[in-house]
């Protein structure tokens, strides 16, 4: 069964450093998403992406965040200058369609900012 | 703004007990509703979803949920839980009105089933 994959599973970085989290969505899916979950808190939407551009973003997704689909398979989330409060589990998801469709989630990348 | 409330943070049951996890959402318009489950060490998986039609929806592994529009609720039920149902359960909603599919999640309910 096709699945969303994410690398790395755990990333440790120093405050102020740039990190890139990678995701490979399911191949025939058209919509891609990033969510994050700070320990003990809700899973929160960050951004959705369709047709090589951002469809929607939350207020969390400020200028230090960016997303890219550099090739036909990868979908990346970049955090330019990490802060302590960026420590969280980051989930990538994909769906065939938006809104009315099931989103398939990856296993997540645990980001720890020291 | 849309929000989702899950009433129970942690539920502990014995095997064969019945389960009901509460979920309420706040959004005045049309919604799509979901329950996701996260087993220990695994990623979020869809249990069931409601888009329209019969408000009682059946999902995988014997789970069902009932959409009650007047109460803005979408409670998850299972008549007899098993130890393997130990997991965290998340209710989520997508509200129509310009949303491109971003799920709004509740805080999650951790279910522990004692053998």
JSON list of C-alpha atoms in Angstrom, two decimals:
[
{"chain": "A", "resi": 1, "resn": "UNK", "atom": "CA", "xyz": [0.00, 0.00, 0.00]},
{"chain": "A", "resi": 2, "resn": "UNK", "atom": "CA", "xyz": [1.44, 3.40, -0.93]},
{"chain": "A", "resi": 3, "resn": "UNK", "atom": "CA", "xyz": [2.39, 5.62, 1.98]},
{"chain": "A", "resi": 4, "resn": "UNK", "atom": "CA", "xyz": [3.81, 9.02, 2.77]},
{"chain": "A", "resi": 5, "resn": "UNK", "atom": "CA", "xyz": [7.41, 8.91, 3.91]},
{"chain": "A", "resi": 6, "resn": "UNK", "atom": "CA", "xyz": [9.40, 11.49, 5.83]},
{"chain": "A", "resi": 7, "resn": "UNK", "atom": "CA", "xyz": [13.08, 11.97, 6.54]},
{"chain": "A", "resi": 8, "resn": "UNK", "atom": "CA", "xyz": [14.76, 12.27, 8.89]},
{"chain": "A", "resi": 9, "resn": "UNK", "atom": "CA", "xyz": [12.77, 10.70, 11.69]},
{"chain": "A", "resi": 10, "resn": "UNK", "atom": "CA", "xyz": [14.57, 12.87, 14.23]},
{"chain": "A", "resi": 11, "resn": "UNK", "atom": "CA", "xyz": [16.51, 16.07, 13.67]},
{"chain": "A", "resi": 12, "resn": "UNK", "atom": "CA", "xyz": [18.47, 17.88, 16.34]},
{"chain": "A", "resi": 13, "resn": "UNK", "atom": "CA", "xyz": [19.69, 21.38, 15.57]},
{"chain": "A", "resi": 14, "resn": "UNK", "atom": "CA", "xyz": [21.06, 24.45, 17.26]},
{"chain": "A", "resi": 15, "resn": "UNK", "atom": "CA", "xyz": [18.94, 27.57, 17.60]},
{"chain": "A", "resi": 16, "resn": "UNK", "atom": "CA", "xyz": [19.40, 29.85, 14.60]},
{"chain": "A", "resi": 17, "resn": "UNK", "atom": "CA", "xyz": [20.30, 27.06, 12.21]},
{"chain": "A", "resi": 18, "resn": "UNK", "atom": "CA", "xyz": [18.37, 26.21, 9.07]},
{"chain": "A", "resi": 19, "resn": "UNK", "atom": "CA", "xyz": [16.64, 22.85, 8.78]},
{"chain": "A", "resi": 20, "resn": "UNK", "atom": "CA", "xyz": [14.98, 21.14, 5.86]},
{"chain": "A", "resi": 21, "resn": "UNK", "atom": "CA", "xyz": [12.41, 18.45, 6.52]},
{"chain": "A", "resi": 22, "resn": "UNK", "atom": "CA", "xyz": [11.69, 16.13, 3.65]},
{"chain": "A", "resi": 23, "resn": "UNK", "atom": "CA", "xyz": [8.57, 14.31, 2.60]},
{"chain": "A", "resi": 24, "resn": "UNK", "atom": "CA", "xyz": [7.66, 12.03, -0.27]},
{"chain": "A", "resi": 25, "resn": "UNK", "atom": "CA", "xyz": [3.88, 12.18, -0.78]},
{"chain": "A", "resi": 26, "resn": "UNK", "atom": "CA", "xyz": [1.89, 9.40, -2.39]},
{"chain": "A", "resi": 27, "resn": "UNK", "atom": "CA", "xyz": [2.62, 9.54, -6.10]},
{"chain": "A", "resi": 28, "resn": "UNK", "atom": "CA", "xyz": [-0.82, 10.27, -7.57]},
{"chain": "A", "resi": 29, "resn": "UNK", "atom": "CA", "xyz": [-1.78, 12.82, -4.91]},
{"chain": "A", "resi": 30, "resn": "UNK", "atom": "CA", "xyz": [-2.14, 16.46, -5.84]},
{"chain": "A", "resi": 31, "resn": "UNK", "atom": "CA", "xyz": [-2.42, 18.25, -2.50]},
{"chain": "A", "resi": 32, "resn": "UNK", "atom": "CA", "xyz": [0.30, 18.36, 0.10]},
{"chain": "A", "resi": 33, "resn": "UNK", "atom": "CA", "xyz": [0.26, 19.60, 3.66]},
{"chain": "A", "resi": 34, "resn": "UNK", "atom": "CA", "xyz": [2.50, 20.24, 6.63]},
{"chain": "A", "resi": 35, "resn": "UNK", "atom": "CA", "xyz": [1.24, 20.05, 10.18]},
{"chain": "A", "resi": 36, "resn": "UNK", "atom": "CA", "xyz": [3.07, 20.25, 13.46]},
{"chain": "A", "resi": 37, "resn": "UNK", "atom": "CA", "xyz": [2.41, 19.03, 16.97]},
{"chain": "A", "resi": 38, "resn": "UNK", "atom": "CA", "xyz": [4.20, 20.59, 19.89]},
{"chain": "A", "resi": 39, "resn": "UNK", "atom": "CA", "xyz": [4.50, 18.11, 22.74]},
{"chain": "A", "resi": 40, "resn": "UNK", "atom": "CA", "xyz": [1.24, 17.89, 24.64]},
{"chain": "A", "resi": 41, "resn": "UNK", "atom": "CA", "xyz": [-0.62, 20.16, 22.26]},
{"chain": "A", "resi": 42, "resn": "UNK", "atom": "CA", "xyz": [-2.92, 19.83, 19.25]},
{"chain": "A", "resi": 43, "resn": "UNK", "atom": "CA", "xyz": [-1.85, 18.91, 15.76]},
{"chain": "A", "resi": 44, "resn": "UNK", "atom": "CA", "xyz": [-1.80, 22.29, 13.99]},
{"chain": "A", "resi": 45, "resn": "UNK", "atom": "CA", "xyz": [-2.06, 23.07, 10.31]},
{"chain": "A", "resi": 46, "resn": "UNK", "atom": "CA", "xyz": [0.88, 24.94, 8.82]},
{"chain": "A", "resi": 47, "resn": "UNK", "atom": "CA", "xyz": [0.46, 25.05, 5.06]},
{"chain": "A", "resi": 48, "resn": "UNK", "atom": "CA", "xyz": [-1.19, 23.41, 2.07]},
{"chain": "A", "resi": 49, "resn": "UNK", "atom": "CA", "xyz": [0.34, 23.23, -1.39]},
{"chain": "A", "resi": 50, "resn": "UNK", "atom": "CA", "xyz": [-1.17, 22.56, -4.77]},
{"chain": "A", "resi": 51, "resn": "UNK", "atom": "CA", "xyz": [-0.01, 23.04, -8.32]},
{"chain": "A", "resi": 52, "resn": "UNK", "atom": "CA", "xyz": [3.40, 24.25, -7.19]},
{"chain": "A", "resi": 53, "resn": "UNK", "atom": "CA", "xyz": [2.14, 27.01, -5.00]},
{"chain": "A", "resi": 54, "resn": "UNK", "atom": "CA", "xyz": [0.86, 27.58, -1.49]},
{"chain": "A", "resi": 55, "resn": "UNK", "atom": "CA", "xyz": [-2.93, 27.23, -1.30]},
{"chain": "A", "resi": 56, "resn": "UNK", "atom": "CA", "xyz": [-3.39, 28.24, 2.28]},
{"chain": "A", "resi": 57, "resn": "UNK", "atom": "CA", "xyz": [-1.22, 28.90, 5.30]},
{"chain": "A", "resi": 58, "resn": "UNK", "atom": "CA", "xyz": [-1.81, 29.46, 8.97]},
{"chain": "A", "resi": 59, "resn": "UNK", "atom": "CA", "xyz": [-0.55, 32.31, 11.10]},
{"chain": "A", "resi": 60, "resn": "UNK", "atom": "CA", "xyz": [2.15, 29.97, 12.38]},
{"chain": "A", "resi": 61, "resn": "UNK", "atom": "CA", "xyz": [3.64, 29.79, 8.89]},
{"chain": "A", "resi": 62, "resn": "UNK", "atom": "CA", "xyz": [5.56, 33.06, 9.00]},
{"chain": "A", "resi": 63, "resn": "UNK", "atom": "CA", "xyz": [8.49, 34.28, 6.92]},
{"chain": "A", "resi": 64, "resn": "UNK", "atom": "CA", "xyz": [10.92, 31.85, 8.47]},
{"chain": "A", "resi": 65, "resn": "UNK", "atom": "CA", "xyz": [9.04, 28.94, 6.92]},
{"chain": "A", "resi": 66, "resn": "UNK", "atom": "CA", "xyz": [8.99, 27.96, 3.27]},
{"chain": "A", "resi": 67, "resn": "UNK", "atom": "CA", "xyz": [7.87, 24.96, 1.27]},
{"chain": "A", "resi": 68, "resn": "UNK", "atom": "CA", "xyz": [9.05, 23.61, -2.02]},
{"chain": "A", "resi": 69, "resn": "UNK", "atom": "CA", "xyz": [8.49, 20.77, -4.40]},
{"chain": "A", "resi": 70, "resn": "UNK", "atom": "CA", "xyz": [11.96, 20.64, -5.92]},
{"chain": "A", "resi": 71, "resn": "UNK", "atom": "CA", "xyz": [11.24, 17.67, -8.15]},
{"chain": "A", "resi": 72, "resn": "UNK", "atom": "CA", "xyz": [8.39, 15.34, -9.00]},
{"chain": "A", "resi": 73, "resn": "UNK", "atom": "CA", "xyz": [8.47, 13.43, -5.76]},
{"chain": "A", "resi": 74, "resn": "UNK", "atom": "CA", "xyz": [9.80, 15.44, -2.81]},
{"chain": "A", "resi": 75, "resn": "UNK", "atom": "CA", "xyz": [7.99, 18.07, -0.78]},
{"chain": "A", "resi": 76, "resn": "UNK", "atom": "CA", "xyz": [10.12, 20.00, 1.68]},
{"chain": "A", "resi": 77, "resn": "UNK", "atom": "CA", "xyz": [9.59, 22.29, 4.63]},
{"chain": "A", "resi": 78, "resn": "UNK", "atom": "CA", "xyz": [12.42, 24.70, 5.39]},
{"chain": "A", "resi": 79, "resn": "UNK", "atom": "CA", "xyz": [12.81, 26.61, 8.61]},
{"chain": "A", "resi": 80, "resn": "UNK", "atom": "CA", "xyz": [15.39, 29.33, 8.02]},
{"chain": "A", "resi": 81, "resn": "UNK", "atom": "CA", "xyz": [16.43, 30.24, 11.52]},
{"chain": "A", "resi": 82, "resn": "UNK", "atom": "CA", "xyz": [15.13, 27.81, 14.08]},
{"chain": "A", "resi": 83, "resn": "UNK", "atom": "CA", "xyz": [13.88, 28.89, 17.48]},
{"chain": "A", "resi": 84, "resn": "UNK", "atom": "CA", "xyz": [13.45, 26.86, 20.62]},
{"chain": "A", "resi": 85, "resn": "UNK", "atom": "CA", "xyz": [9.68, 26.98, 20.15]},
{"chain": "A", "resi": 86, "resn": "UNK", "atom": "CA", "xyz": [9.97, 25.28, 16.77]},
{"chain": "A", "resi": 87, "resn": "UNK", "atom": "CA", "xyz": [10.68, 22.03, 18.60]},
{"chain": "A", "resi": 88, "resn": "UNK", "atom": "CA", "xyz": [7.79, 19.78, 17.62]},
{"chain": "A", "resi": 89, "resn": "UNK", "atom": "CA", "xyz": [6.73, 16.79, 15.59]},
{"chain": "A", "resi": 90, "resn": "UNK", "atom": "CA", "xyz": [6.24, 17.80, 11.97]},
{"chain": "A", "resi": 91, "resn": "UNK", "atom": "CA", "xyz": [3.83, 15.75, 9.88]},
{"chain": "A", "resi": 92, "resn": "UNK", "atom": "CA", "xyz": [3.54, 15.77, 6.14]},
{"chain": "A", "resi": 93, "resn": "UNK", "atom": "CA", "xyz": [0.28, 14.68, 4.54]},
{"chain": "A", "resi": 94, "resn": "UNK", "atom": "CA", "xyz": [-1.08, 14.31, 1.04]},
{"chain": "A", "resi": 95, "resn": "UNK", "atom": "CA", "xyz": [-4.46, 13.83, -0.57]},
{"chain": "A", "resi": 96, "resn": "UNK", "atom": "CA", "xyz": [-5.80, 13.33, -4.07]},
{"chain": "A", "resi": 97, "resn": "UNK", "atom": "CA", "xyz": [-8.17, 16.24, -3.68]},
{"chain": "A", "resi": 98, "resn": "UNK", "atom": "CA", "xyz": [-8.62, 18.94, -1.08]},
{"chain": "A", "resi": 99, "resn": "UNK", "atom": "CA", "xyz": [-11.36, 19.41, 1.49]},
{"chain": "A", "resi": 100, "resn": "UNK", "atom": "CA", "xyz": [-13.43, 16.36, 0.83]},
{"chain": "A", "resi": 101, "resn": "UNK", "atom": "CA", "xyz": [-10.67, 13.85, 0.69]},
{"chain": "A", "resi": 102, "resn": "UNK", "atom": "CA", "xyz": [-8.78, 11.72, 3.15]},
{"chain": "A", "resi": 103, "resn": "UNK", "atom": "CA", "xyz": [-5.35, 13.00, 4.01]},
{"chain": "A", "resi": 104, "resn": "UNK", "atom": "CA", "xyz": [-2.65, 10.38, 4.37]},
{"chain": "A", "resi": 105, "resn": "UNK", "atom": "CA", "xyz": [-0.06, 11.22, 6.97]},
{"chain": "A", "resi": 106, "resn": "UNK", "atom": "CA", "xyz": [3.60, 10.41, 7.16]},
{"chain": "A", "resi": 107, "resn": "UNK", "atom": "CA", "xyz": [5.27, 9.13, 10.33]},
{"chain": "A", "resi": 108, "resn": "UNK", "atom": "CA", "xyz": [6.56, 12.57, 11.25]},
{"chain": "A", "resi": 109, "resn": "UNK", "atom": "CA", "xyz": [9.92, 14.18, 11.91]},
{"chain": "A", "resi": 110, "resn": "UNK", "atom": "CA", "xyz": [10.72, 15.06, 15.47]},
{"chain": "A", "resi": 111, "resn": "UNK", "atom": "CA", "xyz": [12.60, 18.37, 15.45]},
{"chain": "A", "resi": 112, "resn": "UNK", "atom": "CA", "xyz": [14.54, 19.29, 18.57]},
{"chain": "A", "resi": 113, "resn": "UNK", "atom": "CA", "xyz": [16.01, 22.79, 18.73]},
{"chain": "A", "resi": 114, "resn": "UNK", "atom": "CA", "xyz": [18.68, 23.28, 21.39]},
{"chain": "B", "resi": 1, "resn": "UNK", "atom": "CA", "xyz": [-12.69, 30.48, 13.74]},
{"chain": "B", "resi": 2, "resn": "UNK", "atom": "CA", "xyz": [-13.19, 26.76, 13.57]},
{"chain": "B", "resi": 3, "resn": "UNK", "atom": "CA", "xyz": [-12.25, 24.70, 16.60]},
{"chain": "B", "resi": 4, "resn": "UNK", "atom": "CA", "xyz": [-12.62, 21.15, 17.82]},
{"chain": "B", "resi": 5, "resn": "UNK", "atom": "CA", "xyz": [-13.02, 20.05, 21.42]},
{"chain": "B", "resi": 6, "resn": "UNK", "atom": "CA", "xyz": [-12.40, 16.57, 22.70]},
{"chain": "B", "resi": 7, "resn": "UNK", "atom": "CA", "xyz": [-13.77, 16.14, 26.16]},
{"chain": "B", "resi": 8, "resn": "UNK", "atom": "CA", "xyz": [-11.54, 13.44, 27.54]},
{"chain": "B", "resi": 9, "resn": "UNK", "atom": "CA", "xyz": [-7.79, 13.67, 27.76]},
{"chain": "B", "resi": 10, "resn": "UNK", "atom": "CA", "xyz": [-7.20, 10.10, 28.89]},
{"chain": "B", "resi": 11, "resn": "UNK", "atom": "CA", "xyz": [-9.67, 7.22, 29.04]},
{"chain": "B", "resi": 12, "resn": "UNK", "atom": "CA", "xyz": [-8.84, 3.92, 30.70]},
{"chain": "B", "resi": 13, "resn": "UNK", "atom": "CA", "xyz": [-11.05, 0.91, 30.00]},
{"chain": "B", "resi": 14, "resn": "UNK", "atom": "CA", "xyz": [-10.96, -2.82, 30.48]},
{"chain": "B", "resi": 15, "resn": "UNK", "atom": "CA", "xyz": [-11.25, -5.11, 27.49]},
{"chain": "B", "resi": 16, "resn": "UNK", "atom": "CA", "xyz": [-14.83, -5.65, 26.30]},
{"chain": "B", "resi": 17, "resn": "UNK", "atom": "CA", "xyz": [-15.99, -2.36, 27.78]},
{"chain": "B", "resi": 18, "resn": "UNK", "atom": "CA", "xyz": [-17.89, 0.02, 25.55]},
{"chain": "B", "resi": 19, "resn": "UNK", "atom": "CA", "xyz": [-16.25, 3.20, 24.34]},
{"chain": "B", "resi": 20, "resn": "UNK", "atom": "CA", "xyz": [-17.56, 6.62, 23.56]},
{"chain": "B", "resi": 21, "resn": "UNK", "atom": "CA", "xyz": [-15.23, 9.53, 22.90]},
{"chain": "B", "resi": 22, "resn": "UNK", "atom": "CA", "xyz": [-16.76, 12.94, 22.67]},
{"chain": "B", "resi": 23, "resn": "UNK", "atom": "CA", "xyz": [-16.03, 15.50, 19.97]},
{"chain": "B", "resi": 24, "resn": "UNK", "atom": "CA", "xyz": [-17.64, 18.88, 19.44]},
{"chain": "B", "resi": 25, "resn": "UNK", "atom": "CA", "xyz": [-16.77, 21.40, 16.79]},
{"chain": "B", "resi": 26, "resn": "UNK", "atom": "CA", "xyz": [-17.56, 25.03, 16.29]},
{"chain": "B", "resi": 27, "resn": "UNK", "atom": "CA", "xyz": [-18.37, 26.04, 12.75]},
{"chain": "B", "resi": 28, "resn": "UNK", "atom": "CA", "xyz": [-21.70, 27.25, 11.46]},
{"chain": "B", "resi": 29, "resn": "UNK", "atom": "CA", "xyz": [-21.48, 25.94, 7.92]},
{"chain": "B", "resi": 30, "resn": "UNK", "atom": "CA", "xyz": [-21.00, 22.67, 6.12]},
{"chain": "B", "resi": 31, "resn": "UNK", "atom": "CA", "xyz": [-18.28, 20.48, 7.54]},
{"chain": "B", "resi": 32, "resn": "UNK", "atom": "CA", "xyz": [-16.46, 17.29, 6.78]},
{"chain": "B", "resi": 33, "resn": "UNK", "atom": "CA", "xyz": [-15.62, 15.35, 9.93]},
{"chain": "B", "resi": 34, "resn": "UNK", "atom": "CA", "xyz": [-12.90, 12.82, 10.60]},
{"chain": "B", "resi": 35, "resn": "UNK", "atom": "CA", "xyz": [-11.55, 10.59, 13.30]},
{"chain": "B", "resi": 36, "resn": "UNK", "atom": "CA", "xyz": [-7.89, 9.70, 13.08]},
{"chain": "B", "resi": 37, "resn": "UNK", "atom": "CA", "xyz": [-6.04, 7.20, 15.26]},
{"chain": "B", "resi": 38, "resn": "UNK", "atom": "CA", "xyz": [-2.38, 7.07, 16.16]},
{"chain": "B", "resi": 39, "resn": "UNK", "atom": "CA", "xyz": [-1.18, 3.73, 17.51]},
{"chain": "B", "resi": 40, "resn": "UNK", "atom": "CA", "xyz": [2.00, 3.80, 19.61]},
{"chain": "B", "resi": 41, "resn": "UNK", "atom": "CA", "xyz": [4.97, 4.48, 17.37]},
{"chain": "B", "resi": 42, "resn": "UNK", "atom": "CA", "xyz": [2.88, 4.78, 14.24]},
{"chain": "B", "resi": 43, "resn": "UNK", "atom": "CA", "xyz": [1.55, 7.62, 12.13]},
{"chain": "B", "resi": 44, "resn": "UNK", "atom": "CA", "xyz": [-1.95, 9.06, 12.00]},
{"chain": "B", "resi": 45, "resn": "UNK", "atom": "CA", "xyz": [-4.42, 6.82, 10.22]},
{"chain": "B", "resi": 46, "resn": "UNK", "atom": "CA", "xyz": [-7.99, 7.53, 9.20]},
{"chain": "B", "resi": 47, "resn": "UNK", "atom": "CA", "xyz": [-10.60, 5.63, 11.23]},
{"chain": "B", "resi": 48, "resn": "UNK", "atom": "CA", "xyz": [-13.70, 7.05, 9.58]},
{"chain": "B", "resi": 49, "resn": "UNK", "atom": "CA", "xyz": [-15.11, 10.16, 7.96]},
{"chain": "B", "resi": 50, "resn": "UNK", "atom": "CA", "xyz": [-18.41, 11.91, 7.45]},
{"chain": "B", "resi": 51, "resn": "UNK", "atom": "CA", "xyz": [-19.16, 14.08, 4.44]},
{"chain": "B", "resi": 52, "resn": "UNK", "atom": "CA", "xyz": [-22.92, 13.79, 3.94]},
{"chain": "B", "resi": 53, "resn": "UNK", "atom": "CA", "xyz": [-25.80, 11.33, 4.01]},
{"chain": "B", "resi": 54, "resn": "UNK", "atom": "CA", "xyz": [-26.36, 8.85, 6.82]},
{"chain": "B", "resi": 55, "resn": "UNK", "atom": "CA", "xyz": [-25.15, 10.55, 10.00]},
{"chain": "B", "resi": 56, "resn": "UNK", "atom": "CA", "xyz": [-24.08, 7.21, 11.44]},
{"chain": "B", "resi": 57, "resn": "UNK", "atom": "CA", "xyz": [-20.82, 6.26, 9.79]},
{"chain": "B", "resi": 58, "resn": "UNK", "atom": "CA", "xyz": [-18.92, 3.05, 10.20]},
{"chain": "B", "resi": 59, "resn": "UNK", "atom": "CA", "xyz": [-15.17, 2.87, 10.06]},
{"chain": "B", "resi": 60, "resn": "UNK", "atom": "CA", "xyz": [-12.45, 0.32, 10.36]},
{"chain": "B", "resi": 61, "resn": "UNK", "atom": "CA", "xyz": [-11.97, -2.07, 13.28]},
{"chain": "B", "resi": 62, "resn": "UNK", "atom": "CA", "xyz": [-15.58, -1.87, 14.46]},
{"chain": "B", "resi": 63, "resn": "UNK", "atom": "CA", "xyz": [-15.59, 1.86, 15.16]},
{"chain": "B", "resi": 64, "resn": "UNK", "atom": "CA", "xyz": [-18.54, 4.08, 14.32]},
{"chain": "B", "resi": 65, "resn": "UNK", "atom": "CA", "xyz": [-19.40, 7.72, 14.81]},
{"chain": "B", "resi": 66, "resn": "UNK", "atom": "CA", "xyz": [-22.61, 9.68, 14.80]},
{"chain": "B", "resi": 67, "resn": "UNK", "atom": "CA", "xyz": [-22.90, 13.18, 13.43]},
{"chain": "B", "resi": 68, "resn": "UNK", "atom": "CA", "xyz": [-25.51, 15.21, 15.32]},
{"chain": "B", "resi": 69, "resn": "UNK", "atom": "CA", "xyz": [-25.74, 18.53, 13.54]},
{"chain": "B", "resi": 70, "resn": "UNK", "atom": "CA", "xyz": [-27.90, 20.20, 16.19]},
{"chain": "B", "resi": 71, "resn": "UNK", "atom": "CA", "xyz": [-25.29, 19.43, 18.84]},
{"chain": "B", "resi": 72, "resn": "UNK", "atom": "CA", "xyz": [-22.26, 20.09, 16.63]},
{"chain": "B", "resi": 73, "resn": "UNK", "atom": "CA", "xyz": [-21.01, 16.70, 17.74]},
{"chain": "B", "resi": 74, "resn": "UNK", "atom": "CA", "xyz": [-19.30, 13.72, 16.15]},
{"chain": "B", "resi": 75, "resn": "UNK", "atom": "CA", "xyz": [-18.77, 11.18, 18.91]},
{"chain": "B", "resi": 76, "resn": "UNK", "atom": "CA", "xyz": [-16.78, 8.02, 18.32]},
{"chain": "B", "resi": 77, "resn": "UNK", "atom": "CA", "xyz": [-18.09, 4.71, 19.61]},
{"chain": "B", "resi": 78, "resn": "UNK", "atom": "CA", "xyz": [-17.11, 1.09, 19.80]},
{"chain": "B", "resi": 79, "resn": "UNK", "atom": "CA", "xyz": [-19.27, -1.49, 21.59]},
{"chain": "B", "resi": 80, "resn": "UNK", "atom": "CA", "xyz": [-16.41, -3.66, 22.85]},
{"chain": "B", "resi": 81, "resn": "UNK", "atom": "CA", "xyz": [-12.81, -2.46, 22.97]},
{"chain": "B", "resi": 82, "resn": "UNK", "atom": "CA", "xyz": [-9.73, -4.63, 22.69]},
{"chain": "B", "resi": 83, "resn": "UNK", "atom": "CA", "xyz": [-6.26, -4.19, 24.07]},
{"chain": "B", "resi": 84, "resn": "UNK", "atom": "CA", "xyz": [-5.10, -3.43, 20.52]},
{"chain": "B", "resi": 85, "resn": "UNK", "atom": "CA", "xyz": [-7.30, -0.31, 20.50]},
{"chain": "B", "resi": 86, "resn": "UNK", "atom": "CA", "xyz": [-4.84, 1.35, 22.86]},
{"chain": "B", "resi": 87, "resn": "UNK", "atom": "CA", "xyz": [-3.93, 4.50, 20.94]},
{"chain": "B", "resi": 88, "resn": "UNK", "atom": "CA", "xyz": [-4.52, 8.21, 20.72]},
{"chain": "B", "resi": 89, "resn": "UNK", "atom": "CA", "xyz": [-7.68, 9.31, 18.92]},
{"chain": "B", "resi": 90, "resn": "UNK", "atom": "CA", "xyz": [-8.05, 12.64, 17.16]},
{"chain": "B", "resi": 91, "resn": "UNK", "atom": "CA", "xyz": [-11.22, 14.26, 15.96]},
{"chain": "B", "resi": 92, "resn": "UNK", "atom": "CA", "xyz": [-10.77, 16.69, 13.06]},
{"chain": "B", "resi": 93, "resn": "UNK", "atom": "CA", "xyz": [-12.92, 18.95, 10.92]},
{"chain": "B", "resi": 94, "resn": "UNK", "atom": "CA", "xyz": [-12.68, 20.70, 7.59]},
{"chain": "B", "resi": 95, "resn": "UNK", "atom": "CA", "xyz": [-15.11, 23.56, 7.23]},
{"chain": "B", "resi": 96, "resn": "UNK", "atom": "CA", "xyz": [-16.20, 24.82, 3.86]},
{"chain": "B", "resi": 97, "resn": "UNK", "atom": "CA", "xyz": [-15.66, 28.45, 3.07]},
{"chain": "B", "resi": 98, "resn": "UNK", "atom": "CA", "xyz": [-12.42, 28.84, 1.20]},
{"chain": "B", "resi": 99, "resn": "UNK", "atom": "CA", "xyz": [-10.51, 26.14, 3.05]},
{"chain": "B", "resi": 100, "resn": "UNK", "atom": "CA", "xyz": [-8.17, 24.17, 0.85]},
{"chain": "B", "resi": 101, "resn": "UNK", "atom": "CA", "xyz": [-8.35, 21.16, 3.06]},
{"chain": "B", "resi": 102, "resn": "UNK", "atom": "CA", "xyz": [-6.59, 22.13, 6.22]},
{"chain": "B", "resi": 103, "resn": "UNK", "atom": "CA", "xyz": [-7.72, 19.88, 9.01]},
{"chain": "B", "resi": 104, "resn": "UNK", "atom": "CA", "xyz": [-8.52, 21.42, 12.36]},
{"chain": "B", "resi": 105, "resn": "UNK", "atom": "CA", "xyz": [-7.71, 18.87, 15.04]},
{"chain": "B", "resi": 106, "resn": "UNK", "atom": "CA", "xyz": [-8.87, 18.37, 18.57]},
{"chain": "B", "resi": 107, "resn": "UNK", "atom": "CA", "xyz": [-6.30, 17.83, 21.30]},
{"chain": "B", "resi": 108, "resn": "UNK", "atom": "CA", "xyz": [-6.69, 14.09, 21.15]},
{"chain": "B", "resi": 109, "resn": "UNK", "atom": "CA", "xyz": [-7.88, 11.47, 23.61]},
{"chain": "B", "resi": 110, "resn": "UNK", "atom": "CA", "xyz": [-5.49, 8.84, 24.80]},
{"chain": "B", "resi": 111, "resn": "UNK", "atom": "CA", "xyz": [-7.20, 5.47, 25.21]},
{"chain": "B", "resi": 112, "resn": "UNK", "atom": "CA", "xyz": [-5.61, 2.81, 27.38]},
{"chain": "B", "resi": 113, "resn": "UNK", "atom": "CA", "xyz": [-7.24, -0.61, 27.34]},
{"chain": "B", "resi": 114, "resn": "UNK", "atom": "CA", "xyz": [-6.31, -2.98, 30.14]},
{"chain": "B", "resi": 115, "resn": "UNK", "atom": "CA", "xyz": [-6.15, -6.67, 29.19]}
]
